[in-house]
Amino acid sequence: MNYDEPQLKAAFERFDKLLRELKDEDLRNVIPFKNFIRNFLRVKTNYLDLPTPEIMAVLKHEKPNIYLYLRKNFSQEPIFDFLTHLDVDYEAARKKLDELKESIK
């Protein structure tokens, strides 16, 4: 089934670009990911729930240094404290995100 979710599609494209282009070793790259997460939480969807836990699981697995920096240095912000303590299986998260990407136009 194809869902009309333009904001979610754009967010997925942005996330994939960040994962591809920004190095995990350079902690200056934390800010673009932090900004992405803040903006992602504001995405309006028509039919689907935001896959926030899955996004965080992929970030944790694919950019562990950035994830840990977010967890340690932004834990005073309740939303980042909550999001960086979610426990979701990476393989299941990646599969769900891939399926969602295929189902939106």
Coordinates of C-alpha atoms in Angstrom, one line a residue:
M1 CA 0.0 0.0 0.0
N2 CA 1.2 3.5 -0.8
Y3 CA 0.7 6.2 1.8
D4 CA 0.8 9.9 1.0
E5 CA 3.4 11.1 3.6
P6 CA 5.5 13.8 2.0
Q7 CA 7.0 15.1 5.3
L8 CA 7.9 11.6 6.4
K9 CA 9.5 10.8 3.1
A10 CA 11.6 14.0 3.2
A11 CA 12.6 13.2 6.8
F12 CA 13.8 9.7 5.7
E13 CA 15.8 11.2 2.9
R14 CA 17.4 13.7 5.3
F15 CA 18.2 10.9 7.8
D16 CA 19.8 8.8 5.1
K17 CA 21.8 11.7 3.9
L18 CA 23.1 12.4 7.4
L19 CA 24.0 8.8 7.9
R20 CA 25.8 8.7 4.6
E21 CA 27.7 11.9 4.7
L22 CA 28.6 12.7 8.3
K23 CA 31.4 10.8 10.0
D24 CA 30.8 9.2 13.4
E25 CA 34.3 10.1 14.6
D26 CA 33.7 13.8 14.3
L27 CA 31.6 15.0 17.2
R28 CA 30.9 18.3 15.5
N29 CA 28.4 16.2 13.6
V30 CA 26.3 15.7 16.7
I31 CA 24.5 19.0 16.2
P32 CA 23.0 18.1 12.7
F33 CA 21.7 14.9 14.2
K34 CA 20.3 16.6 17.2
N35 CA 18.6 19.1 14.9
F36 CA 17.3 16.3 12.8
I37 CA 15.7 14.5 15.8
R38 CA 14.0 17.7 17.0
N39 CA 12.6 18.3 13.5
F40 CA 11.7 14.7 13.0
L41 CA 9.5 14.9 16.1
R42 CA 7.6 17.7 14.5
V43 CA 6.8 15.8 11.3
K44 CA 3.1 15.6 10.5
T45 CA 1.9 12.3 9.2
N46 CA -1.5 11.5 7.6
Y47 CA -1.7 7.8 8.2
L48 CA 1.4 6.4 9.8
D49 CA 3.0 6.8 13.3
L50 CA 6.4 8.3 13.4
P51 CA 9.0 5.5 13.7
T52 CA 11.0 7.4 16.3
P53 CA 12.3 4.3 18.2
E54 CA 13.5 2.8 14.9
I55 CA 15.3 6.0 13.9
M56 CA 17.1 6.0 17.3
A57 CA 18.0 2.3 17.0
V58 CA 19.6 2.9 13.6
L59 CA 21.4 5.9 14.9
K60 CA 22.7 4.0 17.9
H61 CA 24.0 1.1 15.7
E62 CA 25.3 3.1 12.7
K63 CA 26.7 6.2 14.6
P64 CA 27.5 4.9 18.1
N65 CA 29.8 7.8 19.0
I66 CA 27.2 10.5 18.1
Y67 CA 24.5 8.5 19.8
L68 CA 26.6 8.2 23.0
Y69 CA 27.4 11.9 22.9
L70 CA 23.7 12.8 22.6
R71 CA 22.9 10.5 25.5
K72 CA 25.6 11.9 27.8
N73 CA 25.5 15.5 26.9
F74 CA 21.8 16.2 26.4
S75 CA 20.3 14.0 29.1
Q76 CA 19.2 17.1 30.9
E77 CA 16.7 17.6 28.1
P78 CA 13.8 15.2 28.8
I79 CA 13.1 14.3 25.3
F80 CA 16.7 13.3 24.6
D81 CA 17.0 11.5 27.8
F82 CA 13.9 9.5 26.9
L83 CA 14.9 8.8 23.3
T84 CA 18.4 7.7 24.1
H85 CA 17.2 5.2 26.6
L86 CA 14.8 3.3 24.2
D87 CA 15.9 -0.3 23.6
V88 CA 14.9 -1.5 20.1
D89 CA 16.5 -4.2 18.1
Y90 CA 18.6 -2.8 15.2
E91 CA 17.7 -5.5 12.6
A92 CA 14.0 -5.1 13.3
A93 CA 14.2 -1.3 13.3
R94 CA 16.1 -1.3 10.0
K95 CA 13.6 -3.7 8.4
K96 CA 10.6 -1.6 9.6
L97 CA 12.2 1.6 8.3
D98 CA 12.9 0.0 4.9
E99 CA 9.3 -1.2 4.7
L100 CA 8.0 2.2 5.6
K101 CA 10.2 3.9 2.9
E102 CA 8.8 1.5 0.3
S103 CA 5.2 2.2 1.4
I104 CA 5.2 6.0 1.1
K105 CA 5.1 8.2 -1.9

